[in-house]
PDB file of C-alpha atoms in Angstrom:
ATOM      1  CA  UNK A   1     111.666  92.730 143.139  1.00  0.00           C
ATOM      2  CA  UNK A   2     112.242  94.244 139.941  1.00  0.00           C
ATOM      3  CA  UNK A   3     108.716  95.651 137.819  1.00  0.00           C
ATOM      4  CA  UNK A   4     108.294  93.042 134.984  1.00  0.00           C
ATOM      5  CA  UNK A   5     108.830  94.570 131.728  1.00  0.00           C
ATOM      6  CA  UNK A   6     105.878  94.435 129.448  1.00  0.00           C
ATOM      7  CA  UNK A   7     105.448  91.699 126.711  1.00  0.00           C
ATOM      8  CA  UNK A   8     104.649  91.810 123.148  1.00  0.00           C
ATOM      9  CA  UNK A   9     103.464  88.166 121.819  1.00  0.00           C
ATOM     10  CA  UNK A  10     103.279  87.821 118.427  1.00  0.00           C
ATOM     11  CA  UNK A  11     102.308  84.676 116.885  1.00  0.00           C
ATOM     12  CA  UNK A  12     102.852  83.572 113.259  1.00  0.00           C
ATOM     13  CA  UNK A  13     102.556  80.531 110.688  1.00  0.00           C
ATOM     14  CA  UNK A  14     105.728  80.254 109.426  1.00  0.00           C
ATOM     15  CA  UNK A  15     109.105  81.673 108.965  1.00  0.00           C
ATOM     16  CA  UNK A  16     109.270  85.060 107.109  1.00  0.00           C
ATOM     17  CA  UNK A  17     105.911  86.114 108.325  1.00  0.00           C
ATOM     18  CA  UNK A  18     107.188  88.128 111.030  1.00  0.00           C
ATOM     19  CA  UNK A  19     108.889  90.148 109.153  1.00  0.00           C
ATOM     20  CA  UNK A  20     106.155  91.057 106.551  1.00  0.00           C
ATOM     21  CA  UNK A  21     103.035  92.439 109.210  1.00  0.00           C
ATOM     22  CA  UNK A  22     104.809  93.109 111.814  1.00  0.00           C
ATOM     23  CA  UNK A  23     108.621  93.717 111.721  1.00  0.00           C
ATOM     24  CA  UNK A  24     108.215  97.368 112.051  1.00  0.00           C
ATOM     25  CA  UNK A  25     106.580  96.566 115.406  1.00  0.00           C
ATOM     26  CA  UNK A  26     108.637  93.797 116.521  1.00  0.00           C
ATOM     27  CA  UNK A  27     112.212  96.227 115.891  1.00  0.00           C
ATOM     28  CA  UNK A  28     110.498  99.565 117.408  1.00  0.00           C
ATOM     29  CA  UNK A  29     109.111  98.174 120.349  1.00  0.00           C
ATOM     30  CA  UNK A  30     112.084  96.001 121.203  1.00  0.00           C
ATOM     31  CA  UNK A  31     114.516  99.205 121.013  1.00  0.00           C
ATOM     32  CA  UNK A  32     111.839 100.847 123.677  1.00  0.00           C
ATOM     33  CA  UNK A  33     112.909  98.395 126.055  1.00  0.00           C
ATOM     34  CA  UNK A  34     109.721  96.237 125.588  1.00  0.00           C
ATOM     35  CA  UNK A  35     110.257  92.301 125.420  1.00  0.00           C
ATOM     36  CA  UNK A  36     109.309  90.734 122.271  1.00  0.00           C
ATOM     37  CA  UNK A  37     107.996  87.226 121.924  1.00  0.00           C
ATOM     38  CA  UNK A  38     107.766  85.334 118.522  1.00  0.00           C
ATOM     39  CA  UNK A  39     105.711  82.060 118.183  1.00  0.00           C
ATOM     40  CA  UNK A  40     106.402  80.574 114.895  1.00  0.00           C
ATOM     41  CA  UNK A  41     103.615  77.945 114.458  1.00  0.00           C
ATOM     42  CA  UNK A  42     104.816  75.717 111.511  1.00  0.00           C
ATOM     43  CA  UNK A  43     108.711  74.407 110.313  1.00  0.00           C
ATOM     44  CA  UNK A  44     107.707  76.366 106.785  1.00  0.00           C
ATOM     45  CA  UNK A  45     109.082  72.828 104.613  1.00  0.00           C
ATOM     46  CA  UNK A  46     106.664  73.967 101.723  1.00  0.00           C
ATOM     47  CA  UNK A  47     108.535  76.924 100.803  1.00  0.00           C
ATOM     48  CA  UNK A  48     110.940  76.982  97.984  1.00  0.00           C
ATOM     49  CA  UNK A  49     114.270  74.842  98.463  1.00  0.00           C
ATOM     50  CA  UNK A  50     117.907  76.145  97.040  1.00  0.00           C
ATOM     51  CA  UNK A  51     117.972  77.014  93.288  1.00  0.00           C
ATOM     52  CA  UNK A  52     114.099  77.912  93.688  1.00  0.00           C
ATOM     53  CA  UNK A  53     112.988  74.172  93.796  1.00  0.00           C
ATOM     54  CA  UNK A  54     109.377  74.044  94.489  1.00  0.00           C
ATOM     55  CA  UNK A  55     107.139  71.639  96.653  1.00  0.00           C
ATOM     56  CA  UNK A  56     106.446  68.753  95.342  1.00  0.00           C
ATOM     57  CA  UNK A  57     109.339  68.795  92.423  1.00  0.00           C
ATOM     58  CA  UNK A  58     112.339  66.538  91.947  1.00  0.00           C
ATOM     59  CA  UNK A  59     114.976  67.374  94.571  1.00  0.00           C
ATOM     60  CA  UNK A  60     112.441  69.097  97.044  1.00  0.00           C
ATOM     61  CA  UNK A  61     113.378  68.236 100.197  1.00  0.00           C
ATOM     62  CA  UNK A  62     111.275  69.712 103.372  1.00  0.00           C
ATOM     63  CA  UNK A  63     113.387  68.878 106.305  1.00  0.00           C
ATOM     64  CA  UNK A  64     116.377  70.517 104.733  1.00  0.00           C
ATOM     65  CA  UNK A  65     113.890  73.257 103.439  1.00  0.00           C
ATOM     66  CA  UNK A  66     112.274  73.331 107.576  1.00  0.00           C
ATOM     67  CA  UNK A  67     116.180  73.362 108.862  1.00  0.00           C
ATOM     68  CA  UNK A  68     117.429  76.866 106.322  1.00  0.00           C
ATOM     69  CA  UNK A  69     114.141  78.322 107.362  1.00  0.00           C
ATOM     70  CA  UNK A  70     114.947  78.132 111.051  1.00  0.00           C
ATOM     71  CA  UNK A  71     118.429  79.312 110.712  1.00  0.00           C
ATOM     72  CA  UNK A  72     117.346  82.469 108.446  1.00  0.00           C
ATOM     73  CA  UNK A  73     113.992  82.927 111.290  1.00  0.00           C
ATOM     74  CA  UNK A  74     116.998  83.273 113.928  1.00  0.00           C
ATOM     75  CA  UNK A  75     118.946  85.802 111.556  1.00  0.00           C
ATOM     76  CA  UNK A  76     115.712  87.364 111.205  1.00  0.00           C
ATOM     77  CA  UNK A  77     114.873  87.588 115.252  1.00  0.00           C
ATOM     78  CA  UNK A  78     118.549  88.835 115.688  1.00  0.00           C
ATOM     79  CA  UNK A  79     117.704  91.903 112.865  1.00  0.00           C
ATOM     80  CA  UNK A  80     114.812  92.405 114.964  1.00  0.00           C
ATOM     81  CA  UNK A  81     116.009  92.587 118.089  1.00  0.00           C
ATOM     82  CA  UNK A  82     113.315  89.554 119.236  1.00  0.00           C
ATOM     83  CA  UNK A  83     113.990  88.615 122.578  1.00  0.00           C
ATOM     84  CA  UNK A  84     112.661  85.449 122.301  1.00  0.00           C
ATOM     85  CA  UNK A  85     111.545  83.011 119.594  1.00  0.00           C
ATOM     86  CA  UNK A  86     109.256  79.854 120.434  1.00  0.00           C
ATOM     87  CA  UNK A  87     109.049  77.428 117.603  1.00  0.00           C
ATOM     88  CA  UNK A  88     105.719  74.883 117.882  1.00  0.00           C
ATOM     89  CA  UNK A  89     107.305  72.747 115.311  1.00  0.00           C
ATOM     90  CA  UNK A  90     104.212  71.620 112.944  1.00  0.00           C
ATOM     91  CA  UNK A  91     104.979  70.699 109.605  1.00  0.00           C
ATOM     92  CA  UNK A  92     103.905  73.506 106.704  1.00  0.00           C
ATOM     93  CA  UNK A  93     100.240  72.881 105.546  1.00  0.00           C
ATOM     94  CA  UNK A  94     101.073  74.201 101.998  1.00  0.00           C
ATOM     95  CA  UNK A  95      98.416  76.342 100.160  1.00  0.00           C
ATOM     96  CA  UNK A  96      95.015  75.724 100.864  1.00  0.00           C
ATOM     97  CA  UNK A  97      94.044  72.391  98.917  1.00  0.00           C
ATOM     98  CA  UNK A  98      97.237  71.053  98.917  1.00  0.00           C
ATOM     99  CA  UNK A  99      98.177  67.360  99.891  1.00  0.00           C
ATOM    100  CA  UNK A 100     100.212  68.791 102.753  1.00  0.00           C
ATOM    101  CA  UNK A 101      97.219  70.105 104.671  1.00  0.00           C
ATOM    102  CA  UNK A 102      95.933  66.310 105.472  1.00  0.00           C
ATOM    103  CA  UNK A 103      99.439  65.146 105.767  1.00  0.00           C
ATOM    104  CA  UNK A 104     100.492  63.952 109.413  1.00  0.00           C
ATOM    105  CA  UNK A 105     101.807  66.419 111.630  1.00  0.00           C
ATOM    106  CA  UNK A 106     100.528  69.271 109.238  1.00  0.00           C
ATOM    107  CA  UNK A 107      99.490  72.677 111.406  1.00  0.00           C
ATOM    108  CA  UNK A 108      96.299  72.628 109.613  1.00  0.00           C
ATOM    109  CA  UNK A 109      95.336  68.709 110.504  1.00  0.00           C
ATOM    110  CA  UNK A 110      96.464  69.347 113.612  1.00  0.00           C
ATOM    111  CA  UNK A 111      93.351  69.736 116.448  1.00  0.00           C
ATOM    112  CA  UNK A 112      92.898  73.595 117.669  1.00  0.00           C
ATOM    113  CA  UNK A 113      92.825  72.643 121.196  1.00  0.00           C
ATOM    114  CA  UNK A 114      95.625  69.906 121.257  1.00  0.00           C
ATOM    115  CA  UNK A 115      97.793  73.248 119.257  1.00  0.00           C
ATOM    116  CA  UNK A 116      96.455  75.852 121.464  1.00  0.00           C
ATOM    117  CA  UNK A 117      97.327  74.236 124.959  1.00  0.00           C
ATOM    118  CA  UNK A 118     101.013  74.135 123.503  1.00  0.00           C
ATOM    119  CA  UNK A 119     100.177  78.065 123.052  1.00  0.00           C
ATOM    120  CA  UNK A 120      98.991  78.695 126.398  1.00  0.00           C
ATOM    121  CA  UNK A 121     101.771  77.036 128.246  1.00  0.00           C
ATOM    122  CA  UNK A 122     103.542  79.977 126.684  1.00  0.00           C
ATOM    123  CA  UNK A 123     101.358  82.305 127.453  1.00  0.00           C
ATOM    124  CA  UNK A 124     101.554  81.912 130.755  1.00  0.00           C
ATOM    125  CA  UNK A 125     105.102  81.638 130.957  1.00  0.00           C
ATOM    126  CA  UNK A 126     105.915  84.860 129.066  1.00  0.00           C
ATOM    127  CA  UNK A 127     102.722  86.574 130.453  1.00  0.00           C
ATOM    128  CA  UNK A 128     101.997  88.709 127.108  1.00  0.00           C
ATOM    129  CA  UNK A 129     100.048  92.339 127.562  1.00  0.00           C
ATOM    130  CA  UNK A 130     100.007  92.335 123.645  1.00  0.00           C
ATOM    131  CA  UNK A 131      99.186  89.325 121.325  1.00  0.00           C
ATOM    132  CA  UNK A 132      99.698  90.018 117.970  1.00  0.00           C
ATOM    133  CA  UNK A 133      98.157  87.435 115.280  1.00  0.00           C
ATOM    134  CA  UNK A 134      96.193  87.332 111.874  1.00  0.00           C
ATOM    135  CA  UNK A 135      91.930  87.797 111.509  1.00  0.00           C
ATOM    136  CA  UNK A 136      89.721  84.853 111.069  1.00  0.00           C
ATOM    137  CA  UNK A 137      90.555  84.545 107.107  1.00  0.00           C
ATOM    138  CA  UNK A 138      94.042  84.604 108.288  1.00  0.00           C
ATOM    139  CA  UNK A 139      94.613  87.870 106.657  1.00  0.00           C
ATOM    140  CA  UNK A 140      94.544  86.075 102.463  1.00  0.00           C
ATOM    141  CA  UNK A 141      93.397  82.622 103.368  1.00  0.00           C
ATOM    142  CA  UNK A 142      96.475  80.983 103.968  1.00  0.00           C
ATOM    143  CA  UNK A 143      95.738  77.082 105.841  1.00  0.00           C
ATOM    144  CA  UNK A 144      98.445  78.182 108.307  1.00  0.00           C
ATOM    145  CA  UNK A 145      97.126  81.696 109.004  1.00  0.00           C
ATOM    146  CA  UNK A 146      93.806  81.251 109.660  1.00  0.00           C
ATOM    147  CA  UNK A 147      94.926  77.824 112.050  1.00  0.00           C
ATOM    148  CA  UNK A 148      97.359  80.112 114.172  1.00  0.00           C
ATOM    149  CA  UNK A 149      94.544  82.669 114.457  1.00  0.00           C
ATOM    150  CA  UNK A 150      92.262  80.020 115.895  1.00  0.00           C
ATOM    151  CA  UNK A 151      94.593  78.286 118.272  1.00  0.00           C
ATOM    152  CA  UNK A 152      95.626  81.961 119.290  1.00  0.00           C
ATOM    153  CA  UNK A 153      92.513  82.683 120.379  1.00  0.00           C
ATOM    154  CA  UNK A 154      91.285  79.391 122.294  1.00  0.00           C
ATOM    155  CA  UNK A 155      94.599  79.691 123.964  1.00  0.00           C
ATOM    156  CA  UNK A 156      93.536  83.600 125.025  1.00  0.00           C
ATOM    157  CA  UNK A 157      90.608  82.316 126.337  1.00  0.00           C
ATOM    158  CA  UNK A 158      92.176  79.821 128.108  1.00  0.00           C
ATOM    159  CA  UNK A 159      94.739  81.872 130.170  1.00  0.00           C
ATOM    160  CA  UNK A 160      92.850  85.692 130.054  1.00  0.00           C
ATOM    161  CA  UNK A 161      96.282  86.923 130.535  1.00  0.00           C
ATOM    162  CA  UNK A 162      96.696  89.511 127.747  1.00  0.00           C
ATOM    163  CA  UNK A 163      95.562  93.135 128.064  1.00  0.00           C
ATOM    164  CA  UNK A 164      95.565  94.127 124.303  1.00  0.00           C
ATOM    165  CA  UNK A 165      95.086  91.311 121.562  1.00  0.00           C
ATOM    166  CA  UNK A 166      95.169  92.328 117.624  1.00  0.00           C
ATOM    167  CA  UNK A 167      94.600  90.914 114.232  1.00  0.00           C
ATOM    168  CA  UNK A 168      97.150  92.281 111.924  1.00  0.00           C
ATOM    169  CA  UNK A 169      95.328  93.995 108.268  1.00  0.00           C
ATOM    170  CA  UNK A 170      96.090  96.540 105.770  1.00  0.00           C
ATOM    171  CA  UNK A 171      94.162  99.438 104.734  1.00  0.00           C
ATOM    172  CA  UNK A 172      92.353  99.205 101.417  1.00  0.00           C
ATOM    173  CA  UNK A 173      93.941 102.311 100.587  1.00  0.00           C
ATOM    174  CA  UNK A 174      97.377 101.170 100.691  1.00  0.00           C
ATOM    175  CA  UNK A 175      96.573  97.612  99.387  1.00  0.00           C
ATOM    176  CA  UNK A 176      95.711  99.947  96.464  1.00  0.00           C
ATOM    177  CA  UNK A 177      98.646 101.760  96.280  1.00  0.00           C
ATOM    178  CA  UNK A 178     100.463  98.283  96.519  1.00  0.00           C
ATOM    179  CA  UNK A 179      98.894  97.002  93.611  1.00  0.00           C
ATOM    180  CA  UNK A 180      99.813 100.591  91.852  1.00  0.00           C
ATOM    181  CA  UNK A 181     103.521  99.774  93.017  1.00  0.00           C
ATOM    182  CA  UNK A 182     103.671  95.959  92.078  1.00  0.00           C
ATOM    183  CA  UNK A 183     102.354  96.994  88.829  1.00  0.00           C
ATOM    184  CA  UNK A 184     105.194  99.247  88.044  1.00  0.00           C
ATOM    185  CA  UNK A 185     107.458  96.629  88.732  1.00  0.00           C
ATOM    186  CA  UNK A 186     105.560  93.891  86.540  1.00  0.00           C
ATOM    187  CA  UNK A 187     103.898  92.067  89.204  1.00  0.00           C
ATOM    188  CA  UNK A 188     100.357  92.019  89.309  1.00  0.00           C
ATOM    189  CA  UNK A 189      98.511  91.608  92.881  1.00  0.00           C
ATOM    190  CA  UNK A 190      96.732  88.354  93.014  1.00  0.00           C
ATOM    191  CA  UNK A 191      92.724  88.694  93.049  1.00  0.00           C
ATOM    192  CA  UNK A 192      91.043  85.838  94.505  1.00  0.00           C
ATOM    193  CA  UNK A 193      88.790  83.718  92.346  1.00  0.00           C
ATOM    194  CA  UNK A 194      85.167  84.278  93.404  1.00  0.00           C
ATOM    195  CA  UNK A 195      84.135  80.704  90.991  1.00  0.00           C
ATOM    196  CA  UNK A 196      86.758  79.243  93.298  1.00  0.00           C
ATOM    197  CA  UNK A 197      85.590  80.377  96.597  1.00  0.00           C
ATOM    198  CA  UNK A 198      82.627  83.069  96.903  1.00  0.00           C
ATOM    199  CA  UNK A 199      82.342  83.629 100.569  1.00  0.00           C
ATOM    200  CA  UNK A 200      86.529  84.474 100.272  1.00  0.00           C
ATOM    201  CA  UNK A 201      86.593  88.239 102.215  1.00  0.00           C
ATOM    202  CA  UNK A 202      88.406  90.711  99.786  1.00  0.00           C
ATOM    203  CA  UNK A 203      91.982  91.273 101.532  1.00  0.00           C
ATOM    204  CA  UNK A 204      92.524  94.086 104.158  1.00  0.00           C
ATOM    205  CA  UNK A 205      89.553  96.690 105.546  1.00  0.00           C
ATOM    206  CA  UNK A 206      87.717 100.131 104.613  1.00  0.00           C
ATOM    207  CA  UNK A 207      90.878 102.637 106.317  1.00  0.00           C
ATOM    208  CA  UNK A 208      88.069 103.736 108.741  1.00  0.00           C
ATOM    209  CA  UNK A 209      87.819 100.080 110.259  1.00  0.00           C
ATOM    210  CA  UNK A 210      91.195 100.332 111.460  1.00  0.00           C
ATOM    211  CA  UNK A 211      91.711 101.050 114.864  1.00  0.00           C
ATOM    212  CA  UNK A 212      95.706 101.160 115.410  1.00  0.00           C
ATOM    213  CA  UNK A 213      98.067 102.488 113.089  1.00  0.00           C
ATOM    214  CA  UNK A 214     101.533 102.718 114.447  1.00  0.00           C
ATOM    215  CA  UNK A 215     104.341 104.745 113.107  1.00  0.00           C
ATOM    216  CA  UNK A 216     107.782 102.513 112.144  1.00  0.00           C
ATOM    217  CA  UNK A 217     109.406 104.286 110.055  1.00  0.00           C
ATOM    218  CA  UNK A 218     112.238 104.755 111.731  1.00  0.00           C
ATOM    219  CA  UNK A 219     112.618 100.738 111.362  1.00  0.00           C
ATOM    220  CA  UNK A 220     111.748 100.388 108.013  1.00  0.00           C
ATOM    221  CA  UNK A 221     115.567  99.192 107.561  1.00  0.00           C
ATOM    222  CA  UNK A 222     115.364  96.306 109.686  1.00  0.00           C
ATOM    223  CA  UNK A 223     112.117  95.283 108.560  1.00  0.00           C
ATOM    224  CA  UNK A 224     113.674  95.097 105.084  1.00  0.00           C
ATOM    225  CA  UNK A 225     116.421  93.157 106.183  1.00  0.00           C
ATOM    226  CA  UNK A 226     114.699  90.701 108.029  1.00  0.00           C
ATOM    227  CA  UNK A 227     112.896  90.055 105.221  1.00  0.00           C
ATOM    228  CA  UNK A 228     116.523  89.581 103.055  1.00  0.00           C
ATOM    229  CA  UNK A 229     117.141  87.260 105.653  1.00  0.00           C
ATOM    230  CA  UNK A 230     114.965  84.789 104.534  1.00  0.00           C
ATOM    231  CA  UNK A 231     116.930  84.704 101.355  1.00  0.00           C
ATOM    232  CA  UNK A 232     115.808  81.300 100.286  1.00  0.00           C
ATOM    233  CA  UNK A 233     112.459  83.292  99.721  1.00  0.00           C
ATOM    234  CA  UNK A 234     113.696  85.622  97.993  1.00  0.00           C
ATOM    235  CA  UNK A 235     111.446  84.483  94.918  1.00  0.00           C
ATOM    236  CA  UNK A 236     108.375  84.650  96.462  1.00  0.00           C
ATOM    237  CA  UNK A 237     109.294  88.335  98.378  1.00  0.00           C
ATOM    238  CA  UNK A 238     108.326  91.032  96.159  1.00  0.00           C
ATOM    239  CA  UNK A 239     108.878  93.850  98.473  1.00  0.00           C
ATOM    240  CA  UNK A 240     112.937  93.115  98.254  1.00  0.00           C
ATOM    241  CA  UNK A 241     112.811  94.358  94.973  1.00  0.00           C
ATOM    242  CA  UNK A 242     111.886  97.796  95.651  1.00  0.00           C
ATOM    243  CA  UNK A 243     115.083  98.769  97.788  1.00  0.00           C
ATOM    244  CA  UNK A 244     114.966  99.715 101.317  1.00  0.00           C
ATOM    245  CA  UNK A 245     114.005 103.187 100.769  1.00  0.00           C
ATOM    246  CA  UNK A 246     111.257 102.943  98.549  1.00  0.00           C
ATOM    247  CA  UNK A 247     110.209  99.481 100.913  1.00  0.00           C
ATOM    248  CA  UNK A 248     110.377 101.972 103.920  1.00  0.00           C
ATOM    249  CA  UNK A 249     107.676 104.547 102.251  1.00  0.00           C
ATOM    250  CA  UNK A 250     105.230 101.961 101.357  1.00  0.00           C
ATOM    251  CA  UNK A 251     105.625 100.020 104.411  1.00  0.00           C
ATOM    252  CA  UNK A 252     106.132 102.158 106.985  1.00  0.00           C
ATOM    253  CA  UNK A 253     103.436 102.271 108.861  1.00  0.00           C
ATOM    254  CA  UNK A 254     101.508  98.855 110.391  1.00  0.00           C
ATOM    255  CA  UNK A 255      97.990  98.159 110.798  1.00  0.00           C
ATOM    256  CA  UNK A 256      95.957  96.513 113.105  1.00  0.00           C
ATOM    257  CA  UNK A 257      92.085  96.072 114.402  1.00  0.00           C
ATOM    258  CA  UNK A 258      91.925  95.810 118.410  1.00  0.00           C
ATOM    259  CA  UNK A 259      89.741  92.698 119.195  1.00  0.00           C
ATOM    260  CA  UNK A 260      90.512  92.882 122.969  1.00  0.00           C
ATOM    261  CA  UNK A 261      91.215  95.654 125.433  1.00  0.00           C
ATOM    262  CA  UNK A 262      91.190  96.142 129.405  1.00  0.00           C
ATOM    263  CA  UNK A 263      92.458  99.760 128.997  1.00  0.00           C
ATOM    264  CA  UNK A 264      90.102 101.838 127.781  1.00  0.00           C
ATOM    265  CA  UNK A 265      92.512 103.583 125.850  1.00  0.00           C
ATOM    266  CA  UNK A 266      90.071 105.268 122.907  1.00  0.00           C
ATOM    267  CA  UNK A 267      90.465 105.032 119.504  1.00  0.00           C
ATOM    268  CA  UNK A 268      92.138 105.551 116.851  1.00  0.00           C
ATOM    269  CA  UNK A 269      95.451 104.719 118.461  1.00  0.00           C
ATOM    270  CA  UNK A 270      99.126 104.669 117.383  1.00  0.00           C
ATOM    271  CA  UNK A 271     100.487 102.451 119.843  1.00  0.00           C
ATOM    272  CA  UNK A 272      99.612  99.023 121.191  1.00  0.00           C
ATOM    273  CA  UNK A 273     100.618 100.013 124.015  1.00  0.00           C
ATOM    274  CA  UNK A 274      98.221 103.049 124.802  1.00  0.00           C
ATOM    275  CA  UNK A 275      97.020 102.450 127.921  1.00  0.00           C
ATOM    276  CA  UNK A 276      99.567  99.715 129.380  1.00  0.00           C
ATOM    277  CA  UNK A 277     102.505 102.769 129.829  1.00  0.00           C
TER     278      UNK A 277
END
């Protein structure tokens, strides 16, 4: 019987956000010969629809928004080299306070352990060593991010069959240098509003907090154009604007905290994989 090949699981909210945290992972380990596994959580109808048309505007439509977002996520996975893409199929929440998050069928309304058995059936039929999702704020507070971090976990504990598990973050050095870079094009990085929400966590972690920072360089190409893939985003993307080269040296490198680990491989790491190979 041939050895099973080992499994990266990565799951995300909607379509695009593969790309952004972990593309460079998603491309380097599939051209090692490791199967990759994307779970995309929601249909992502509260993006923008063609011409820019926003949510909630006159000629919005989210089924034919949800139905270009799945055929740009499978242009995306093919960049990527994804060997396999799962779609759970829950309708966008929107931004946090939005109508959409109450809305039937919305990821966020949805209950975490009615969303997280779906998850575990597909745990245990792709038997993941690595699962890849966002931290507890759901890396900026997105509805849909912090929901696919929860049912990602309950659905861990209910099949204990991944050796590694991760929350994707940034350094606060680099979000830094972002801000320097989005700056020079215009763009100013959001700040959260502490009269809106005080106990909202400031975005990404102290460098020294990190515990795996993994070298994809080398893929800095495809992560780009995965990202142009999703082209009906293109609004929203900033990172398209830099060109790939200039995308590659900012981005280059992905971040993560280790929540979970059977290995004992010590820390700092550059590979999710230490200890599994």
């Amino acid at each position: 019987m041939a050895e099973r090949p080992l499994t990266l699981m990565a799951v995300h909210a909607h379509p695009d956000d593969e790309a952004t945290s972990t593309g460079g992972v998603l491309a380097r380990y599939a051209a090692e010969g490791i199967r990759t596994v994307l779970v995309t959580c929601t249909d992502g109808g509260c993006g923008d629809g063609p011409g820019g048309v926003k949510p909630g505007d006159p000629g919005h439509d989210p089924a034919a928004v949800a139905a270009l977002r799945r055929r740009e996520l499978e242009a995306s996975c093919e960049v990527l080299g994804i060997g396999r893409l799962e779609l759970l199929g829950y309708a966008d929440s929107g931004m946090m306070g939005w109508p959409a998050n109450t809305a039937p069928g919305s990821f966020w309304s949805t209950p975490v352990d009615e969303a997280a058995a779906r998850l575990a059936e597909l745990m245990l039929r792709h038997r993941p060593d690595v699962v890849v999702t966002y931290d507890e704020n759901g890396f900026y507070g997105h509805p849909d991010h912090i929901q696919a971090h929860r049912i990602t976990m309950a659905a861990l504990a209910l099949t204990d069959v991944a050796s590694k598990v991760y929350w994707t973050t940034a350094p606060r050095s680099m979000m830094k240098e972002f801000g320097r870079v989005m700056r020079e094009f215009g763009e100013d990085l959001p700040e959260p509003d502490p009269s809106e929400d005080p106990a909202m966590p400031e975005i990404g972690l102290p460098d020294e907090e990190i515990t795996t920072w993994v070298d994809t360089t080398g893929f800095g190409g495809r992560k780009f154009d995965s990202l142009a893939a999703h082209a009906s985003q293109g609004e929203n993307i900033f990172f398209l604007r830099m060109g790939k080269e200039r995308f590659t040296e900012l981005m280059g490198v992905e971040t993560f905290v280790r929540v979970h680990d059977t290995t004992g491989a010590p820390l700092p790491e550059d590979d999710l994989f230490a200890g599994l190979r």
